[in-house]
Amino acid sequence: MPRKKLSITLQNRISELEKLNRKLRVFGESIGLPKAYTFQINLAVEELFTNIVKYGYADDDPHIIAVAVFFKEGKITIRVEDNGIPFDPAAKRTSKVKDPVENCKIGGLGLHLVKKIMDDIMYERCDGKNVIVMTKNIPMS
């Protein structure tokens, strides 16, 4: 039976990306997710995780970032929780990208990609934590 839930606890270190990518890939395979969707979801979560690590904390202390992924009835739901500086990516305006990505300056494209890839992004601040919930509709045949 396919795994329909994945929970990952990560430290606020870029080196944790390998673990995150691997677990998301295995989860996608376990539910029969087409590779293109696995890639998109992995990219969106990686961009969000990277932003949290780079900009989410006012110190260099270890912090926990929790990622939970659920699959139900053709929808992937991803919940990312951290105790960093309050930041609502759903409310953050992203600039329109007119040039091909390879011609754009480095930086600032992460949230744009996340918003393009995911169907919905919600944010709340709860008990001193950022809670971001993203969904992606998956047409499964």
PDB file of C-alpha atoms in Angstrom:
ATOM      1  CA  MET A   1       0.000   0.000   0.000  1.00  0.00           C
ATOM      2  CA  PRO A   2       1.429   3.439  -0.879  1.00  0.00           C
ATOM      3  CA  ARG A   3       2.727   5.641   1.894  1.00  0.00           C
ATOM      4  CA  LYS A   4       0.326   8.523   2.181  1.00  0.00           C
ATOM      5  CA  LYS A   5       2.144  10.561   4.820  1.00  0.00           C
ATOM      6  CA  LEU A   6       5.723  11.658   5.320  1.00  0.00           C
ATOM      7  CA  SER A   7       7.175  13.557   8.288  1.00  0.00           C
ATOM      8  CA  ILE A   8      10.703  14.947   8.212  1.00  0.00           C
ATOM      9  CA  THR A   9      12.537  16.825  10.952  1.00  0.00           C
ATOM     10  CA  LEU A  10      15.461  18.870   9.676  1.00  0.00           C
ATOM     11  CA  GLN A  11      18.005  21.224  11.156  1.00  0.00           C
ATOM     12  CA  ASN A  12      18.385  24.734   9.759  1.00  0.00           C
ATOM     13  CA  ARG A  13      21.402  23.761   7.659  1.00  0.00           C
ATOM     14  CA  ILE A  14      21.668  23.749   3.863  1.00  0.00           C
ATOM     15  CA  SER A  15      23.351  20.342   4.148  1.00  0.00           C
ATOM     16  CA  GLU A  16      19.915  18.950   5.098  1.00  0.00           C
ATOM     17  CA  LEU A  17      18.683  19.515   1.520  1.00  0.00           C
ATOM     18  CA  GLU A  18      20.041  16.140   0.398  1.00  0.00           C
ATOM     19  CA  LYS A  19      18.000  14.340   3.063  1.00  0.00           C
ATOM     20  CA  LEU A  20      14.908  16.393   2.204  1.00  0.00           C
ATOM     21  CA  ASN A  21      15.238  15.741  -1.547  1.00  0.00           C
ATOM     22  CA  ARG A  22      15.784  12.019  -1.060  1.00  0.00           C
ATOM     23  CA  LYS A  23      12.789  11.579   1.244  1.00  0.00           C
ATOM     24  CA  LEU A  24      10.489  13.581  -1.044  1.00  0.00           C
ATOM     25  CA  ARG A  25      11.614  11.533  -4.047  1.00  0.00           C
ATOM     26  CA  VAL A  26      10.995   8.229  -2.236  1.00  0.00           C
ATOM     27  CA  PHE A  27       7.593   9.468  -1.059  1.00  0.00           C
ATOM     28  CA  GLY A  28       6.657  10.441  -4.630  1.00  0.00           C
ATOM     29  CA  GLU A  29       7.672   7.010  -5.903  1.00  0.00           C
ATOM     30  CA  SER A  30       5.725   5.266  -3.128  1.00  0.00           C
ATOM     31  CA  ILE A  31       2.436   6.910  -4.178  1.00  0.00           C
ATOM     32  CA  GLY A  32       3.084   6.594  -7.915  1.00  0.00           C
ATOM     33  CA  LEU A  33       3.529  10.321  -8.414  1.00  0.00           C
ATOM     34  CA  PRO A  34       4.641  11.190 -11.957  1.00  0.00           C
ATOM     35  CA  LYS A  35       8.290  12.304 -11.993  1.00  0.00           C
ATOM     36  CA  ALA A  36       7.412  15.776 -13.282  1.00  0.00           C
ATOM     37  CA  TYR A  37       5.235  16.411 -10.220  1.00  0.00           C
ATOM     38  CA  THR A  38       7.850  14.949  -7.886  1.00  0.00           C
ATOM     39  CA  PHE A  39      10.380  17.376  -9.387  1.00  0.00           C
ATOM     40  CA  GLN A  40       8.040  20.369  -9.028  1.00  0.00           C
ATOM     41  CA  ILE A  41       7.140  19.594  -5.424  1.00  0.00           C
ATOM     42  CA  ASN A  42      10.764  18.955  -4.541  1.00  0.00           C
ATOM     43  CA  LEU A  43      11.760  22.290  -6.102  1.00  0.00           C
ATOM     44  CA  ALA A  44       9.063  24.242  -4.251  1.00  0.00           C
ATOM     45  CA  VAL A  45       9.901  22.689  -0.876  1.00  0.00           C
ATOM     46  CA  GLU A  46      13.633  23.137  -1.497  1.00  0.00           C
ATOM     47  CA  GLU A  47      13.169  26.838  -2.291  1.00  0.00           C
ATOM     48  CA  LEU A  48      11.070  27.402   0.812  1.00  0.00           C
ATOM     49  CA  PHE A  49      13.486  25.453   3.033  1.00  0.00           C
ATOM     50  CA  THR A  50      16.476  27.374   1.638  1.00  0.00           C
ATOM     51  CA  ASN A  51      14.773  30.716   2.335  1.00  0.00           C
ATOM     52  CA  ILE A  52      14.022  29.657   5.912  1.00  0.00           C
ATOM     53  CA  VAL A  53      17.640  28.589   6.495  1.00  0.00           C
ATOM     54  CA  LYS A  54      19.154  31.703   4.902  1.00  0.00           C
ATOM     55  CA  TYR A  55      16.797  34.394   6.174  1.00  0.00           C
ATOM     56  CA  GLY A  56      14.595  32.918   8.902  1.00  0.00           C
ATOM     57  CA  TYR A  57      16.803  33.181  11.963  1.00  0.00           C
ATOM     58  CA  ALA A  58      18.530  36.062  13.718  1.00  0.00           C
ATOM     59  CA  ASP A  59      21.186  33.723  15.124  1.00  0.00           C
ATOM     60  CA  ASP A  60      23.357  30.802  14.060  1.00  0.00           C
ATOM     61  CA  ASP A  61      21.934  28.450  16.686  1.00  0.00           C
ATOM     62  CA  PRO A  62      20.452  25.102  15.695  1.00  0.00           C
ATOM     63  CA  HIS A  63      16.722  25.210  14.951  1.00  0.00           C
ATOM     64  CA  ILE A  64      14.263  22.567  13.809  1.00  0.00           C
ATOM     65  CA  ILE A  65      12.283  22.799  10.583  1.00  0.00           C
ATOM     66  CA  ALA A  66       9.472  20.263  10.362  1.00  0.00           C
ATOM     67  CA  VAL A  67       8.101  19.173   6.990  1.00  0.00           C
ATOM     68  CA  ALA A  68       5.011  16.992   6.674  1.00  0.00           C
ATOM     69  CA  VAL A  69       3.653  15.768   3.352  1.00  0.00           C
ATOM     70  CA  PHE A  70       0.214  14.227   2.903  1.00  0.00           C
ATOM     71  CA  PHE A  71      -1.391  12.645  -0.148  1.00  0.00           C
ATOM     72  CA  LYS A  72      -5.135  12.259  -0.314  1.00  0.00           C
ATOM     73  CA  GLU A  73      -7.627  12.140  -3.170  1.00  0.00           C
ATOM     74  CA  GLY A  74      -5.377  13.602  -5.852  1.00  0.00           C
ATOM     75  CA  LYS A  75      -3.911  16.363  -3.701  1.00  0.00           C
ATOM     76  CA  ILE A  76      -0.491  16.753  -2.113  1.00  0.00           C
ATOM     77  CA  THR A  77      -0.457  18.931   1.002  1.00  0.00           C
ATOM     78  CA  ILE A  78       2.861  20.109   2.426  1.00  0.00           C
ATOM     79  CA  ARG A  79       3.137  21.682   5.869  1.00  0.00           C
ATOM     80  CA  VAL A  80       6.382  23.452   6.773  1.00  0.00           C
ATOM     81  CA  GLU A  81       6.845  24.681  10.328  1.00  0.00           C
ATOM     82  CA  ASP A  82       9.730  26.674  11.820  1.00  0.00           C
ATOM     83  CA  ASN A  83      10.347  28.923  14.812  1.00  0.00           C
ATOM     84  CA  GLY A  84      12.060  31.626  12.809  1.00  0.00           C
ATOM     85  CA  ILE A  85      11.309  35.282  12.238  1.00  0.00           C
ATOM     86  CA  PRO A  86       7.644  35.788  11.249  1.00  0.00           C
ATOM     87  CA  PHE A  87       7.362  35.706   7.465  1.00  0.00           C
ATOM     88  CA  ASP A  88       4.299  35.158   5.291  1.00  0.00           C
ATOM     89  CA  PRO A  89       5.368  33.976   1.824  1.00  0.00           C
ATOM     90  CA  ALA A  90       1.738  33.939   0.688  1.00  0.00           C
ATOM     91  CA  ALA A  91       1.462  37.712   1.256  1.00  0.00           C
ATOM     92  CA  LYS A  92       4.905  38.555  -0.118  1.00  0.00           C
ATOM     93  CA  ARG A  93       4.641  40.121  -3.552  1.00  0.00           C
ATOM     94  CA  THR A  94       6.909  38.612  -6.145  1.00  0.00           C
ATOM     95  CA  SER A  95       8.029  40.448  -9.215  1.00  0.00           C
ATOM     96  CA  LYS A  96       6.884  39.375 -12.638  1.00  0.00           C
ATOM     97  CA  VAL A  97       9.591  37.491 -14.452  1.00  0.00           C
ATOM     98  CA  LYS A  98       9.722  38.749 -18.033  1.00  0.00           C
ATOM     99  CA  ASP A  99      13.159  37.536 -19.049  1.00  0.00           C
ATOM    100  CA  PRO A 100      14.153  33.897 -19.375  1.00  0.00           C
ATOM    101  CA  VAL A 101      15.294  32.561 -15.999  1.00  0.00           C
ATOM    102  CA  GLU A 102      18.896  32.252 -17.215  1.00  0.00           C
ATOM    103  CA  ASN A 103      18.983  36.039 -17.808  1.00  0.00           C
ATOM    104  CA  CYS A 104      17.638  36.974 -14.359  1.00  0.00           C
ATOM    105  CA  LYS A 105      19.775  38.110 -11.456  1.00  0.00           C
ATOM    106  CA  ILE A 106      20.506  35.556  -8.765  1.00  0.00           C
ATOM    107  CA  GLY A 107      18.124  35.805  -5.819  1.00  0.00           C
ATOM    108  CA  GLY A 108      14.484  36.665  -5.540  1.00  0.00           C
ATOM    109  CA  LEU A 109      13.139  33.915  -7.779  1.00  0.00           C
ATOM    110  CA  GLY A 110      12.502  31.330  -5.063  1.00  0.00           C
ATOM    111  CA  LEU A 111       9.106  32.576  -3.911  1.00  0.00           C
ATOM    112  CA  HIS A 112       8.094  33.263  -7.485  1.00  0.00           C
ATOM    113  CA  LEU A 113       8.813  29.606  -8.321  1.00  0.00           C
ATOM    114  CA  VAL A 114       6.966  28.335  -5.266  1.00  0.00           C
ATOM    115  CA  LYS A 115       3.869  30.371  -6.151  1.00  0.00           C
ATOM    116  CA  LYS A 116       3.986  29.220  -9.776  1.00  0.00           C
ATOM    117  CA  ILE A 117       4.410  25.542  -8.884  1.00  0.00           C
ATOM    118  CA  MET A 118       1.921  25.198  -6.033  1.00  0.00           C
ATOM    119  CA  ASP A 119      -1.834  25.634  -6.421  1.00  0.00           C
ATOM    120  CA  ASP A 120      -2.337  27.224  -3.016  1.00  0.00           C
ATOM    121  CA  ILE A 121      -0.179  28.646  -0.210  1.00  0.00           C
ATOM    122  CA  MET A 122      -1.494  29.578   3.229  1.00  0.00           C
ATOM    123  CA  TYR A 123       0.364  31.015   6.208  1.00  0.00           C
ATOM    124  CA  GLU A 124      -0.312  31.434   9.889  1.00  0.00           C
ATOM    125  CA  ARG A 125       1.763  32.312  12.927  1.00  0.00           C
ATOM    126  CA  CYS A 126       0.899  29.841  15.665  1.00  0.00           C
ATOM    127  CA  ASP A 127       2.572  29.457  19.079  1.00  0.00           C
ATOM    128  CA  GLY A 128       5.645  31.391  17.959  1.00  0.00           C
ATOM    129  CA  LYS A 129       6.041  29.370  14.751  1.00  0.00           C
ATOM    130  CA  ASN A 130       5.619  30.028  11.068  1.00  0.00           C
ATOM    131  CA  VAL A 131       3.236  27.461   9.602  1.00  0.00           C
ATOM    132  CA  ILE A 132       3.107  27.333   5.828  1.00  0.00           C
ATOM    133  CA  VAL A 133       0.685  24.964   4.111  1.00  0.00           C
ATOM    134  CA  MET A 134       1.008  24.443   0.369  1.00  0.00           C
ATOM    135  CA  THR A 135      -1.153  22.271  -1.856  1.00  0.00           C
ATOM    136  CA  LYS A 136      -0.730  20.839  -5.315  1.00  0.00           C
ATOM    137  CA  ASN A 137      -3.490  19.118  -7.241  1.00  0.00           C
ATOM    138  CA  ILE A 138      -2.281  15.934  -8.889  1.00  0.00           C
ATOM    139  CA  PRO A 139      -4.323  14.476 -11.735  1.00  0.00           C
ATOM    140  CA  MET A 140      -3.773  10.753 -11.162  1.00  0.00           C
ATOM    141  CA  SER A 141      -4.988   8.229 -13.699  1.00  0.00           C
TER     142      SER A 141
END
